[in-house]
Tab-separated table of C-alpha atoms in Angstrom:
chain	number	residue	atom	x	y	z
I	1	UNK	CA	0.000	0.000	0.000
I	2	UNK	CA	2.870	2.415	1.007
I	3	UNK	CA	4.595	2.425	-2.478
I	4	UNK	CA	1.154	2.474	-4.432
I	5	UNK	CA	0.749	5.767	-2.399
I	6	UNK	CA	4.426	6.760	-3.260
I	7	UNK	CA	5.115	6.325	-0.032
I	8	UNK	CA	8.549	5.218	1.638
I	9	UNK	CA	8.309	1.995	4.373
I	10	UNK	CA	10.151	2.581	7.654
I	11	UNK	CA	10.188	-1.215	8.932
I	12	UNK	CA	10.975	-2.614	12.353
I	13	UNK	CA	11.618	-5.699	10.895
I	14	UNK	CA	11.471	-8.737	13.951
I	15	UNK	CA	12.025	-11.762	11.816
I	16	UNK	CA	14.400	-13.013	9.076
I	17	UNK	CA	11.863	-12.401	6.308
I	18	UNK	CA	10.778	-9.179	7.343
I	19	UNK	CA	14.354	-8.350	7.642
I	20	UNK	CA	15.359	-10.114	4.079
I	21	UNK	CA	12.411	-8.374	2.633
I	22	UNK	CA	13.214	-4.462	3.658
I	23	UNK	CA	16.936	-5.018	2.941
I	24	UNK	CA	15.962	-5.814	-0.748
I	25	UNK	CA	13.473	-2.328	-0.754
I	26	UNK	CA	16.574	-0.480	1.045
I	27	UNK	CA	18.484	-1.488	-1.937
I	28	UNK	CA	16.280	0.476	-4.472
I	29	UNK	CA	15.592	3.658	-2.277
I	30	UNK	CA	12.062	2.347	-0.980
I	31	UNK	CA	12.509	1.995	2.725
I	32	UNK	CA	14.615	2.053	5.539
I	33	UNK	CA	14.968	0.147	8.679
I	34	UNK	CA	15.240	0.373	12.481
I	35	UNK	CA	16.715	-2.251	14.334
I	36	UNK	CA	13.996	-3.415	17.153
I	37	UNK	CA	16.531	-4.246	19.637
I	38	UNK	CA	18.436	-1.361	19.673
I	39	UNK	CA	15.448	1.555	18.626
I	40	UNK	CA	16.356	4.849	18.925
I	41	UNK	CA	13.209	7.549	18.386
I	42	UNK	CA	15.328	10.161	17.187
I	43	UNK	CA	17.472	8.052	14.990
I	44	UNK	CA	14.362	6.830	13.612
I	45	UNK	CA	12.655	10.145	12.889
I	46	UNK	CA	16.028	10.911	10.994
I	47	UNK	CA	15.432	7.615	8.997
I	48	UNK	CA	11.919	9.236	8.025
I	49	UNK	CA	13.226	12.600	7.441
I	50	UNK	CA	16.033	11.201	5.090
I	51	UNK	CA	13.287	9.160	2.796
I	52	UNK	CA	11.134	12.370	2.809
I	53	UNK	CA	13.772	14.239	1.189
I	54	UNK	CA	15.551	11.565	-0.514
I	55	UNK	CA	15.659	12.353	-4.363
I	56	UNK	CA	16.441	8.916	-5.227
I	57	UNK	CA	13.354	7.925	-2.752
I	58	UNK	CA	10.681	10.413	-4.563
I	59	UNK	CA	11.790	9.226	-8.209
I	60	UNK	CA	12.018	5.275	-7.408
I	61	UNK	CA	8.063	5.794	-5.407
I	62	UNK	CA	7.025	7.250	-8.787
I	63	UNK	CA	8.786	4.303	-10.773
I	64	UNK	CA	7.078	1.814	-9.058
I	65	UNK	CA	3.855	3.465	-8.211
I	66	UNK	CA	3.383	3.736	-11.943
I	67	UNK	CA	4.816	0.126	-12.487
I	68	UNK	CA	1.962	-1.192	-9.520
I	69	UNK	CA	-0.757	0.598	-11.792
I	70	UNK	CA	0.550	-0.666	-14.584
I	71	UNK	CA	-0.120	-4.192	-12.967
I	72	UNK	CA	-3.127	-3.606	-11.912
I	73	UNK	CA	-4.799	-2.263	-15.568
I	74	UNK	CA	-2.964	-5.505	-17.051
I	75	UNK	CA	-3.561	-8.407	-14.769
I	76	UNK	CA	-7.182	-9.673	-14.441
I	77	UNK	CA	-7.944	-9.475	-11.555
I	78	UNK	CA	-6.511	-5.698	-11.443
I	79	UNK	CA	-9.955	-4.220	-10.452
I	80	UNK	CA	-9.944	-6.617	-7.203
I	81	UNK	CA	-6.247	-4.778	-6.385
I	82	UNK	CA	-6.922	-1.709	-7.261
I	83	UNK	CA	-10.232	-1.440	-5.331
I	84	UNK	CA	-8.122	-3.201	-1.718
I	85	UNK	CA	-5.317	-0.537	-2.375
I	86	UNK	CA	-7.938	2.701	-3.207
C-alpha cells in the first residue's frame, strides 16, 4: 500500500523475512529500517526525514507506483487490487 501511495516503508523488521524483505526495498531507495533491539526515536525520525527528502526515494516511489498501476490495468484481476489498495 505504502509504495502504491508513493510512499517510503520505515520497517521494524522482527524476523528473518521481514528483515530479508526491507533489505531488498533499502536497496532500491524504498525503505529504511530500524533495528527493534536497539530503537532509537530520534534516529528513527532521521530515517523518516532522510526518505522524505531523498531524491532517489521520490523518483524510485514514482517508478514503481506507476509500475503497480501498470499491474493492476494488465492483470485480471486488477480491479480486485486496485479497489483493496484505493
Amino acid at each position: 500500500h505504502c509504495i502504491a501511495k508513493e510512499k517510503p516503508i520505515i520497517a521494524i523488521p522482527t524476523n528473518l523475512e521481514q528483515h530479508l524483505h526491507v533489505n531488498q526495498l533499502k536497496k532500491q531507495y524504498l525503505a529504511e529500517a530500524e533495528n527493534p533491539d536497539n530503537f532509537d526515536t530520534e534516529r528513527f525520525i532521521g530515517k523518516i526525514e532522510q526518505l522524505e527528502k531523498s531524491n532517489e526515494t521520490k523518483s524510485q516511489m514514482a517508478l514503481m507506483a506507476k509500475e503497480i498501476e501498470r499491474i493492476r490495468e494488465e492483470n485480471p484481476i486488477g480491479a480486485l487490487i486496485k479497489e483493496i489498495t484505493s
